[in-house]
Coordinates of C-alpha atoms in Angstrom, one line a residue:
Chain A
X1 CA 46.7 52.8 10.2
X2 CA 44.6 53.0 7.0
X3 CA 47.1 50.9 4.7
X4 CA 46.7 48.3 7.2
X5 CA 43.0 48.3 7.4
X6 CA 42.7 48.7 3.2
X7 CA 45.4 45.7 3.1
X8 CA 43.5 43.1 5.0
X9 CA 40.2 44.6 3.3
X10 CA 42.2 43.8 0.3
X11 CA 42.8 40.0 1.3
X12 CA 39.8 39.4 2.6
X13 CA 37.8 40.6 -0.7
X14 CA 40.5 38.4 -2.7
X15 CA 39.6 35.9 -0.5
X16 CA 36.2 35.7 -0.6
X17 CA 35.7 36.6 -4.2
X18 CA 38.5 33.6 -5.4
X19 CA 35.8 31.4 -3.4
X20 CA 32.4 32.4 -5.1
X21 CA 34.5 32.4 -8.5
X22 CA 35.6 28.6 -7.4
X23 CA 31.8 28.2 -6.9
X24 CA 30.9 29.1 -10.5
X25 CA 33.9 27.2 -11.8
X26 CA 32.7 24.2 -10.0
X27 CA 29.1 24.4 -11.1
X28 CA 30.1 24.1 -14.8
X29 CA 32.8 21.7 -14.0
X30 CA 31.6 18.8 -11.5
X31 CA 29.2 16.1 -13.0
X32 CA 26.0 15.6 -11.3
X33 CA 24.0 17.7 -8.9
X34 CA 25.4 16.7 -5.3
X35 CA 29.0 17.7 -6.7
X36 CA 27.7 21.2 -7.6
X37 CA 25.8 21.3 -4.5
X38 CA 29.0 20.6 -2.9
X39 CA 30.8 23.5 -4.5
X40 CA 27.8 26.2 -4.0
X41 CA 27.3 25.4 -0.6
X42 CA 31.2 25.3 1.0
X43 CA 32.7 27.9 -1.3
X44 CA 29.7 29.8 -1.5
X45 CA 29.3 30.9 2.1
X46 CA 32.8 31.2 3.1
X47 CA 33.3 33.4 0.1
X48 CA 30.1 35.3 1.3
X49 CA 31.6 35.4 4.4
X50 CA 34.9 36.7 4.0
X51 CA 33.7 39.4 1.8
X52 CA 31.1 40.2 4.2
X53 CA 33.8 40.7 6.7
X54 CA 36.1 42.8 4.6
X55 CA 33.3 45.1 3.7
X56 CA 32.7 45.9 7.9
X57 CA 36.0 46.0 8.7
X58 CA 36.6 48.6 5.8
X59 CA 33.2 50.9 7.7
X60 CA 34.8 49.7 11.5
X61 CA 36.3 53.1 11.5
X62 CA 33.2 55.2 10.2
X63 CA 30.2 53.7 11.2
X64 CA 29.3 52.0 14.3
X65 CA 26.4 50.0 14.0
X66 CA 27.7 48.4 10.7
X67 CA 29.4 45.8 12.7
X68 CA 25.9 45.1 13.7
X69 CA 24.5 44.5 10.3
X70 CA 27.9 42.5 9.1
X71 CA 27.4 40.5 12.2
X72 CA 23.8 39.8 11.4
X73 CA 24.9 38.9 8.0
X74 CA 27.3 36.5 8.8
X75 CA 25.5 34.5 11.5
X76 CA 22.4 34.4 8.9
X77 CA 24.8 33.2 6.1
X78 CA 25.8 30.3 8.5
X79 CA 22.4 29.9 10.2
X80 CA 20.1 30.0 6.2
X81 CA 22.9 28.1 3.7
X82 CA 23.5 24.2 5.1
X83 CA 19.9 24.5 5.7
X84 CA 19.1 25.2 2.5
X85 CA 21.6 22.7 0.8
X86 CA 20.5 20.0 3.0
X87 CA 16.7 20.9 2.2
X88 CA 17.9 21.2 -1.6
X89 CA 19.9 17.8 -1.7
X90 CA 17.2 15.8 0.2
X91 CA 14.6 16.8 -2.0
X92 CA 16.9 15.8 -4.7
X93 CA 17.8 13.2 -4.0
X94 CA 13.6 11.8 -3.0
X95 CA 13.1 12.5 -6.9
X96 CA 14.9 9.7 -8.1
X97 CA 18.1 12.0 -9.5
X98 CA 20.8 9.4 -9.7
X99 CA 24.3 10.4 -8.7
X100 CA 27.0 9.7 -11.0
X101 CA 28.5 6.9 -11.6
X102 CA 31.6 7.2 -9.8
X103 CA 29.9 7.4 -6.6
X104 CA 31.2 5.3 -3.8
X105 CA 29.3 5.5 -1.2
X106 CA 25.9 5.9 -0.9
X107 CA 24.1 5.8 2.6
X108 CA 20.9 7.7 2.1
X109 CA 20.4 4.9 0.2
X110 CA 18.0 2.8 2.3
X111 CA 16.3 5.1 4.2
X112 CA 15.4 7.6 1.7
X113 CA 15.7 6.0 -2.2
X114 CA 12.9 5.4 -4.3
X115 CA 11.9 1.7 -4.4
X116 CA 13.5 -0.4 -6.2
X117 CA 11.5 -3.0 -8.7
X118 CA 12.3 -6.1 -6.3
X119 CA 10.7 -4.1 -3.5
X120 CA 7.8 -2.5 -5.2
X121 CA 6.6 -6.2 -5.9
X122 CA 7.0 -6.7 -2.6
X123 CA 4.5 -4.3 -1.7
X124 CA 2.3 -5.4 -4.5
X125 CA 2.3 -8.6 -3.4
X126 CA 1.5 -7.3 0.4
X127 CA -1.8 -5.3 -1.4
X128 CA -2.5 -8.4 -3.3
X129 CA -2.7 -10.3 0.0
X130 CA -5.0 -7.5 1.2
X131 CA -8.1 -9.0 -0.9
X132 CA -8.3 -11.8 1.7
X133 CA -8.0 -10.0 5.6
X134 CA -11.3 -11.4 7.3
X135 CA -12.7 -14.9 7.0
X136 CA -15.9 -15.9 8.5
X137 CA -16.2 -19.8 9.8
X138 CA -19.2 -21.5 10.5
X139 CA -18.9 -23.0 13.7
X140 CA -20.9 -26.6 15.0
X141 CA -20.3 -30.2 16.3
X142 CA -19.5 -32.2 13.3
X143 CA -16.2 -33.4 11.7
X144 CA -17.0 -31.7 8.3
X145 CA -16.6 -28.1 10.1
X146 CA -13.6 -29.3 11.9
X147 CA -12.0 -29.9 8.6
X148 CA -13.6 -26.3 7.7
X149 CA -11.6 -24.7 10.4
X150 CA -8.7 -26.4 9.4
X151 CA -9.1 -25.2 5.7
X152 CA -9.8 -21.6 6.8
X153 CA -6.8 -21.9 9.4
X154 CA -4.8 -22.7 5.9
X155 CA -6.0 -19.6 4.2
X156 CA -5.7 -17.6 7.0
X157 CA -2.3 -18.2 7.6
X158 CA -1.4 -17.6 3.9
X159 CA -2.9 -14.4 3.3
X160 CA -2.3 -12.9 6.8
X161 CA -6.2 -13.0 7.6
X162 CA -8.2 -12.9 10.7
X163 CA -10.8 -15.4 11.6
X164 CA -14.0 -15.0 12.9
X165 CA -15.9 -18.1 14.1
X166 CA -19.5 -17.8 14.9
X167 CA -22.0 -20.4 16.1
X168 CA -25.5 -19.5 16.1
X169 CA -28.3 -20.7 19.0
X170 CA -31.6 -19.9 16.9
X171 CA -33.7 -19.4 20.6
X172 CA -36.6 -19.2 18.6
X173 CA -36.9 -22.2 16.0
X174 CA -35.6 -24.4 18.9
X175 CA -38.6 -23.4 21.5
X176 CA -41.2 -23.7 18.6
X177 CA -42.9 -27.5 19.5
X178 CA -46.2 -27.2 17.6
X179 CA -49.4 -27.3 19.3
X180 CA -49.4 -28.5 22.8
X181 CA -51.8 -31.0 23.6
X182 CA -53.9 -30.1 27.2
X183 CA -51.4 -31.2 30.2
X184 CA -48.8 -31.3 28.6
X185 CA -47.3 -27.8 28.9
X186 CA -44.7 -29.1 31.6
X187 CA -43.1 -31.9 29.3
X188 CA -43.2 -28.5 26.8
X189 CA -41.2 -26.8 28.9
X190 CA -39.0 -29.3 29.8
X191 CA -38.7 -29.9 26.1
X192 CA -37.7 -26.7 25.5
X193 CA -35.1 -26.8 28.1
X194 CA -33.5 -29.3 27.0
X195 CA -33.5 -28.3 23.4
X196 CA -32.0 -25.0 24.3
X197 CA -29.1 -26.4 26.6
X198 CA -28.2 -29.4 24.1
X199 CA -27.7 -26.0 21.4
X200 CA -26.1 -24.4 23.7
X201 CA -23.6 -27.5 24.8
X202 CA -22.9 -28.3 20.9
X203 CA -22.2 -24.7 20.3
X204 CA -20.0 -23.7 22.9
X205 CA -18.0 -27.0 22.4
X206 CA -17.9 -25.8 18.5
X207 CA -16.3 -22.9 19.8
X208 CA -14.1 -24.1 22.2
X209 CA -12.8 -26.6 19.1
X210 CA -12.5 -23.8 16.9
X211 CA -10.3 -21.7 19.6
X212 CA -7.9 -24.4 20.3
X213 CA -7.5 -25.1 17.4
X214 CA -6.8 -21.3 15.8
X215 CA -4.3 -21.4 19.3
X216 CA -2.2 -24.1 18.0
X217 CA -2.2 -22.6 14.7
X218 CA -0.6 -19.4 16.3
X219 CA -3.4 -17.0 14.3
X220 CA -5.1 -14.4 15.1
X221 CA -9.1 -15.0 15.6
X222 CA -12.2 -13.9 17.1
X223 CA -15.2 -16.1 18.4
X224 CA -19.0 -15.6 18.9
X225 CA -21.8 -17.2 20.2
X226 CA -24.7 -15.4 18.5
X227 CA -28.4 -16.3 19.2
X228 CA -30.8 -15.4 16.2
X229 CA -32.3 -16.9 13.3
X230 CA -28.4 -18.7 11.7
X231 CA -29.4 -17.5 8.1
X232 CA -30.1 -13.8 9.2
X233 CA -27.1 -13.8 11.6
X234 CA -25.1 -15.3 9.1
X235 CA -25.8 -13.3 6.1
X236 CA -25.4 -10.4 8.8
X237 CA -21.6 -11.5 9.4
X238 CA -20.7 -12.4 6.4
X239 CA -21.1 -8.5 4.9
X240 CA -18.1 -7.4 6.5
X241 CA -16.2 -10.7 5.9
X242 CA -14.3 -11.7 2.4
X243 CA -15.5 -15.2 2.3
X244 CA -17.0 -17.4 4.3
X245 CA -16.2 -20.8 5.2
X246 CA -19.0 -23.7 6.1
X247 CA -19.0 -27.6 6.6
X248 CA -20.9 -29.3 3.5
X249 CA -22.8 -30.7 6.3
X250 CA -23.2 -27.7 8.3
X251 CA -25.6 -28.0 11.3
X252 CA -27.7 -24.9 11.4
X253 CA -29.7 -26.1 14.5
X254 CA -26.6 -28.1 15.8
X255 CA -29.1 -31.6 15.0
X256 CA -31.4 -30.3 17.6
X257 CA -34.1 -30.4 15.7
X258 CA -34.7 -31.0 11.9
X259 CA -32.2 -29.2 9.3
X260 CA -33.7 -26.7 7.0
X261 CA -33.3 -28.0 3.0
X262 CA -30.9 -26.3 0.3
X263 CA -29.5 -24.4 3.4
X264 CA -26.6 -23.0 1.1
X265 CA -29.1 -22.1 -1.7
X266 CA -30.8 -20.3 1.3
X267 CA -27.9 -18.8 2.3
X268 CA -27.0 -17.4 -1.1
X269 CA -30.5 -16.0 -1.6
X270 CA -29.7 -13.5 1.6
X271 CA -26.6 -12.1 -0.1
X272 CA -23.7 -14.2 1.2
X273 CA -21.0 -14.6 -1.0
X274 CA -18.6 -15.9 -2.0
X275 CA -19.1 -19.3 0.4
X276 CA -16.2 -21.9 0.7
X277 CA -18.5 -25.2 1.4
X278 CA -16.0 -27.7 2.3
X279 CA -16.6 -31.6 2.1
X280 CA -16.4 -34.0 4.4
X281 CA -13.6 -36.1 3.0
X282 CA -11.6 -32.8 1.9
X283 CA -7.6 -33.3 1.2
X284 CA -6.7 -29.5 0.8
X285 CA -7.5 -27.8 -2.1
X286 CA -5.4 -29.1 -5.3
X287 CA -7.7 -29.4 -8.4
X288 CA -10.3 -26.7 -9.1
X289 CA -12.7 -27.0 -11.6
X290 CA -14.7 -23.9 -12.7
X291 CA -17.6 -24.5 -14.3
X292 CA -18.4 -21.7 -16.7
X293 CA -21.3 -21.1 -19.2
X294 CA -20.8 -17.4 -20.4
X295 CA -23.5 -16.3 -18.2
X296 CA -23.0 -13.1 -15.8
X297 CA -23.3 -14.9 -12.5
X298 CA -20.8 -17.4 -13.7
X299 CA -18.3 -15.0 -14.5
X300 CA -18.7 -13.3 -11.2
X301 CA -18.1 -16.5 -9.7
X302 CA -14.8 -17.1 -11.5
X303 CA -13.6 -13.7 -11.3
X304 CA -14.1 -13.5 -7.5
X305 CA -12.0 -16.7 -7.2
X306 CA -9.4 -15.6 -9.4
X307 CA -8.9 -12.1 -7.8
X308 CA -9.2 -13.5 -4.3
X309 CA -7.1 -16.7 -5.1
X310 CA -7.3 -18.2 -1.7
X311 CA -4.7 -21.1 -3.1
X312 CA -2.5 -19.7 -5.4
X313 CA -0.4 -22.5 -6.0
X314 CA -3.5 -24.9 -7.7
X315 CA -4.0 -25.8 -11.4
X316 CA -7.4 -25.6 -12.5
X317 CA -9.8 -26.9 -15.4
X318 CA -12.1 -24.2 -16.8
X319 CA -15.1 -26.7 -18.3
X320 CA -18.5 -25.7 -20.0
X321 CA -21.1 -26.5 -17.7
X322 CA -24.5 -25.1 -19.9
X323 CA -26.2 -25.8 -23.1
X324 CA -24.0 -26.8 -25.5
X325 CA -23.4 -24.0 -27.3
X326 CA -22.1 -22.8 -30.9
X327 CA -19.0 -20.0 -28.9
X328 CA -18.7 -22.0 -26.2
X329 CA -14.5 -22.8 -27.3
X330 CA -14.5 -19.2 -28.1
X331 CA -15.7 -18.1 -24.0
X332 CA -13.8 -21.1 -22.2
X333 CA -10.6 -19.5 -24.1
X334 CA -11.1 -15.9 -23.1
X335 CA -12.1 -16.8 -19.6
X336 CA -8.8 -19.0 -19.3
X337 CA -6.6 -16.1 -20.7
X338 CA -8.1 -14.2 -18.1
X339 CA -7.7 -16.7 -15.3
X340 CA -4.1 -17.0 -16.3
X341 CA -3.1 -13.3 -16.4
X342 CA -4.1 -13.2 -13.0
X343 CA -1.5 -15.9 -12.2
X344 CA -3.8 -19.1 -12.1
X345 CA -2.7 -22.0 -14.0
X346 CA -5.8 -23.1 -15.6
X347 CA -6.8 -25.8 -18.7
X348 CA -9.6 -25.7 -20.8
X349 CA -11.2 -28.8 -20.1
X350 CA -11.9 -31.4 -23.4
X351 CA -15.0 -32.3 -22.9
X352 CA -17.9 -29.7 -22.5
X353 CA -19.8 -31.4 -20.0
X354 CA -23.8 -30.0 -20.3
X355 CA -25.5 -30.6 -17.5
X356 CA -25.4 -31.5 -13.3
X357 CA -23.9 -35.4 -13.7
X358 CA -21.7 -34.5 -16.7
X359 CA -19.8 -31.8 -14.3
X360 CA -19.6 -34.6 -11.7
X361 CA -18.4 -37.3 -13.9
X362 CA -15.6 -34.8 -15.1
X363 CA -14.5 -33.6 -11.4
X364 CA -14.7 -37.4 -10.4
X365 CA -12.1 -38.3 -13.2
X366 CA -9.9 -35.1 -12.8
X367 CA -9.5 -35.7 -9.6
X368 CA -11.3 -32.3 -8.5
X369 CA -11.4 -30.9 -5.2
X370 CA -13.4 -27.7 -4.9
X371 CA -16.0 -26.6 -7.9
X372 CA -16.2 -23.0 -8.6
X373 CA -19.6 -22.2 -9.6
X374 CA -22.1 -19.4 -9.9
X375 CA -25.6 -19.2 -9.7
X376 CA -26.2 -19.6 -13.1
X377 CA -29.1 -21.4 -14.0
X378 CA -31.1 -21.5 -11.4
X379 CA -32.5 -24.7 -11.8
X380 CA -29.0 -26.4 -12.2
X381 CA -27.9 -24.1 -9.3
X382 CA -30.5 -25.1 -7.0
X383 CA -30.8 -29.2 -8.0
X384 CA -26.8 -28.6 -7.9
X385 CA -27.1 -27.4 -4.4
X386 CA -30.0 -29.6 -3.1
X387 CA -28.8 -32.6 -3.7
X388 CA -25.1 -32.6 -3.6
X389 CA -24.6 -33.1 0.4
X390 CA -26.8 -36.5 -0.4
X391 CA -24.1 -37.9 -3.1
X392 CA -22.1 -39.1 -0.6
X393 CA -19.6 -41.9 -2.4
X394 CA -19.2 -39.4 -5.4
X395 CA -18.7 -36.3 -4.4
X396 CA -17.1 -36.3 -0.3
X397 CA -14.2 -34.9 -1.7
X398 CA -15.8 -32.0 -3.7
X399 CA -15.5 -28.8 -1.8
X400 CA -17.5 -25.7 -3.6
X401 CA -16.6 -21.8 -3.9
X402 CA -20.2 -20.3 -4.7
X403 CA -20.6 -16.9 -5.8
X404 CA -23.9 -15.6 -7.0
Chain B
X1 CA 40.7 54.8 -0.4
X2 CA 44.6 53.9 -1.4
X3 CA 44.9 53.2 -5.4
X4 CA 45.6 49.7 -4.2
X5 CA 42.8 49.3 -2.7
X6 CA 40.7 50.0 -5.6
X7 CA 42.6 48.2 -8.5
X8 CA 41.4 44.8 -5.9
X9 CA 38.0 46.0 -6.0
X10 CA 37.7 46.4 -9.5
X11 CA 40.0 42.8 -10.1
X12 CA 37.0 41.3 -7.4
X13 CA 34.1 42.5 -9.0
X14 CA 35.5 41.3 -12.6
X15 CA 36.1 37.6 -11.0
X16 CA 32.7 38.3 -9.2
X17 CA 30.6 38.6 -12.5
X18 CA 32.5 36.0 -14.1
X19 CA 31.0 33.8 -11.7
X20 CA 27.7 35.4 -12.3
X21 CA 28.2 34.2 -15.9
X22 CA 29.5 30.7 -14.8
X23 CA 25.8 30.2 -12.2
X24 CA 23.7 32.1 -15.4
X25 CA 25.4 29.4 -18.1
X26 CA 24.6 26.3 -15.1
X27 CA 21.1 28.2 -14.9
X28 CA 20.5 27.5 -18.6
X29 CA 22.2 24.5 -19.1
X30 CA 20.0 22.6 -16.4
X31 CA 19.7 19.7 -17.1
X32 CA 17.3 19.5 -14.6
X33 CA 15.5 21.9 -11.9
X34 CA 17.5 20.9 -9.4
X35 CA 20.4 22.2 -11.1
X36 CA 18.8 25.5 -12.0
X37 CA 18.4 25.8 -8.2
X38 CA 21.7 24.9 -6.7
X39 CA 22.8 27.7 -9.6
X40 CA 20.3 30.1 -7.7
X41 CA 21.4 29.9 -4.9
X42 CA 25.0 30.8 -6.0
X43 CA 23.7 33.4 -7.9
X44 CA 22.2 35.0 -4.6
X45 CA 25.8 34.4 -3.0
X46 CA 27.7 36.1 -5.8
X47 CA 25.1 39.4 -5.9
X48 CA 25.9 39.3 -2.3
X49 CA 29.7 39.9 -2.3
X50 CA 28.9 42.6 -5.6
X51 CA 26.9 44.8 -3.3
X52 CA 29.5 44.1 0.0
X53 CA 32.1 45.5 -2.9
X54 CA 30.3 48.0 -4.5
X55 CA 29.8 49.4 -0.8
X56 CA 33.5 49.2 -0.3
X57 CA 34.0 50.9 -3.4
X58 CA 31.3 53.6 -3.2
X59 CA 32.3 54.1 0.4
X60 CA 28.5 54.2 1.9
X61 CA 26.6 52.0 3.8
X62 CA 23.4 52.7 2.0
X63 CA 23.3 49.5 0.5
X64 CA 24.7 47.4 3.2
X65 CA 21.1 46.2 4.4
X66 CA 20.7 44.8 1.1
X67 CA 22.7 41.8 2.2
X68 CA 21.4 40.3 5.4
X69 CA 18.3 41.1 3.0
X70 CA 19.3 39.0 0.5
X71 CA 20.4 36.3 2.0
X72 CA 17.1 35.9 4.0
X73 CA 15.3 36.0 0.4
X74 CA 17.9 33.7 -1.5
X75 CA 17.5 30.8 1.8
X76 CA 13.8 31.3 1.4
X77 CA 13.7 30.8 -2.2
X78 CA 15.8 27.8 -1.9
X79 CA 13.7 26.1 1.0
X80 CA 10.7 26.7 -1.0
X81 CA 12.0 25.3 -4.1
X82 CA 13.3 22.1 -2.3
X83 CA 9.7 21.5 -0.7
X84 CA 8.8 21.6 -4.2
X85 CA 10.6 19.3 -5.9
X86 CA 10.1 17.0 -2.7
X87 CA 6.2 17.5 -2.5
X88 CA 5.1 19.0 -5.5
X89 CA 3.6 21.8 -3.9
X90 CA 5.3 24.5 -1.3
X91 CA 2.9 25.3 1.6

């Protein structure tokens, strides 16, 4: 039956080859690339296909193992071409090629398409949030750290940070009692004793404070009980935290014995920045001034505020806080421009106030509550820092942000 | 091979390298790579069904291999140019 065989040959080549012709048809013919797609990979392999077949039913008679190799072909036509349009299409449609216009229904659409300008801020935001992850807390006895904690608690829960409170038993400075007079090395050691176990009371109640009150807050925190000298120990923490947050009137030896002077100065000198001193009578933080004089550490000091922005919703005054100087206008306005393209509503302050009790007068009448200052002059710096805790009436609601 | 059978093949391979010309024009046209490679793979397809034809035609096997062949290479060369345009690289 030959005319048989060469008729359905016949059809199936017809067939086939009206498919892959509808193929090319539909490549120049549809609009966008999924269309096309559409075309190449239905009519494509059924075309294939059929032709395929017609060619091994034409040899069926004459060769034998050519139904083997048509076989083959057609199971690896339908094995090798949805994968390769699917592989084809998704990679298309990851580079961003939009469909066209008439497309109705698109549901690739939020598990595979390219962000969308809404969602990349998103994500900048979430990196933006990642400059503040770990805050360090001083942890002792008195009501100015409590407000402390509660500060950092604030922070913490804006930016998505961890806490970490430490308080520090310094074994050493509390067992040193000068010379011992003859006889008397009992009431030494019960002196000692007792020094170490009042610490050790204030410092685990500090803690215990501290963790109820991160508890109630619902954050994530971690708290230590360190034993060392507190300036080593802190400088020590602090290098793997993004700021730190103290009591003004942090108690380094929990008012065991006497309190070292200029302990923030002291702190700064070992390479702890940027520190968050918080006063006694702090409201939140509202009103920042940032005291500028054009100098490098100055700069620092405002930059690392402005990029870590712990409150992004304050206004702040930029004031000159140095020598009066001839540019000063010309600084304070460059600063500001660059304090505001990083989102922070700041005013150049009117008045450049030169010197320690000008830049108190000025946060006094603005209303201020945390100074942003770097360790500029030293001699301002250090006056700045050795005497403010003693200013009680004027400046219990001043918080500082020092940066070196 | 019946005169009738013959006058198909030659009407097939005519619509066959029409649609060569139709996936060559796409190939050119573009606009993008992606299109250049859907029109690849079509091309593979139609060069296909010319050599299934030709062997009808030519009455021999010979080149019958070719296909299975082909489409192996054509699914490779697509996969690779889809990982690609996905990753910028293939491997």
């Amino acid at each position: 039956m030959p005319i048989v065989i060469d008729a359905l040959v016949a059809v199936l080549c017809l067939a086939g080859t009206a498919l892959i012709l509808l193929t090319g048809i539909g490549l120049i013919r549809f609009p966008d690339v999924y269309c096309r797609m559409h075309a190449a990979g239905k009519a494509g392999t059924l075309g294939v296909v059929f032709v395929v077949v017609g060619a091994t039913v034409h040899f069926a008679g004459t060769d034998q193992d050519v139904w083997v190799r048509g076989l083959l072909a057609v199971f690896f036509q339908f094995l090798t071409a949805p994968a390769a349009t699917h592989l084809l299409a998704r990679a298309v449609y990851v580079c961003d090629y939009p469909p066209t216009a008439v497309t109705a229904v698109d549901e690739l659409r939020e598990y595979l398409a390219p962000p969308s300008g809404a969602e990349l801020l998103a994500i900048t935001e979430r990196e933006e949030s990642k400059m503040l992850t770990r805050i360090l807390v001083g942890l002792d006895n008195t009501a100015s750290t409590d407000i402390a904690v509660r500060q950092a608690i604030e922070v913490a829960q804006r930016h998505r940070a961890q806490l970490t409170g430490i308080a520090v038993v310094d074994t050493r400075a509390l067992e040193r009692i000068g010379p011992i007079p003859i006889g008397g090395s009992h009431y030494a050691k019960r002196l000692r004793e007792y020094r170490l176990g009042a610490a050790k009371i204030e410092s685990d109640g500090a803690i215990a404070r501290f963790e109820s009150a991160c508890n109630a807050a619902g954050l994530g925190y971690e708290a230590k009980q360190l034993t060392g000298d507190p300036f080593d120990t802190f400088a020590a923490q602090a290098r793997y935290h993004d700021l730190t947050v103290l009591g003004m009137q942090f108690l380094f030896y929990h008012g065991v014995i006497a309190e070292p002077r200029n302990p923030l100065g002291r702190l700064m000198k070992r390479g702890m920045r940027p520190i968050i001193a918080v006063a006694p009578a702090s409201r939140g933080i509202h009103q920042v001034l940032i005291a500028y004089n054009g100098s490098v550490e100055a700069t620092m000091a405002m930059k690392q505020f402005v990029q870590l922005c712990p409150w992004p919703d304050v206004s702040a005054d930029l004031v000159w806080c140095g020598e009066a100087d001839y540019d000063a206008r010309e600084l304070l306005t460059e600063a500001s421009a660059y304090c505001r393209s990083h989102g922070l509503a700041v005013e150049v302050g009117d008045a450049p106030a030169s010197g320690r009790d000008a830049l108190l007068d000025y946060a006094t009448r603005r209303d201020t509550d945390l100074l942003v200052i770097g360790n500029s002059t030293r001699d301002f710096f250090g006056s700045f820092l050795g005497d403010l805790p003693g200013k009680a009436k004027e400046t219990d609601r001043l918080s500082l942000f020092l940066n070196q | 091979m019946s005169l009738f059978l013959a006058v198909v093949l030659q009407l097939c391979l005519a619509a066959l390298l029409a649609s060569g010309a139709l996936c060559l024009y796409r190939m050119l046209l573009g606009p993008r790579s992606a299109d250049r490679a859907v029109a690849f793979d079509s091309l593979a397809a139609v060069f296909i069904a010319i050599i299934c034809v030709l062997c009808i035609r030519w009455n021999s096997t010979l080149y019958f291999d070719a296909v299975w062949i082909l489409m192996l290479v054509g699914f490779l060369g697509s996969a690779a140019i889809a990982l690609y345009l996905e990753k910028g690289r293939i491997f």
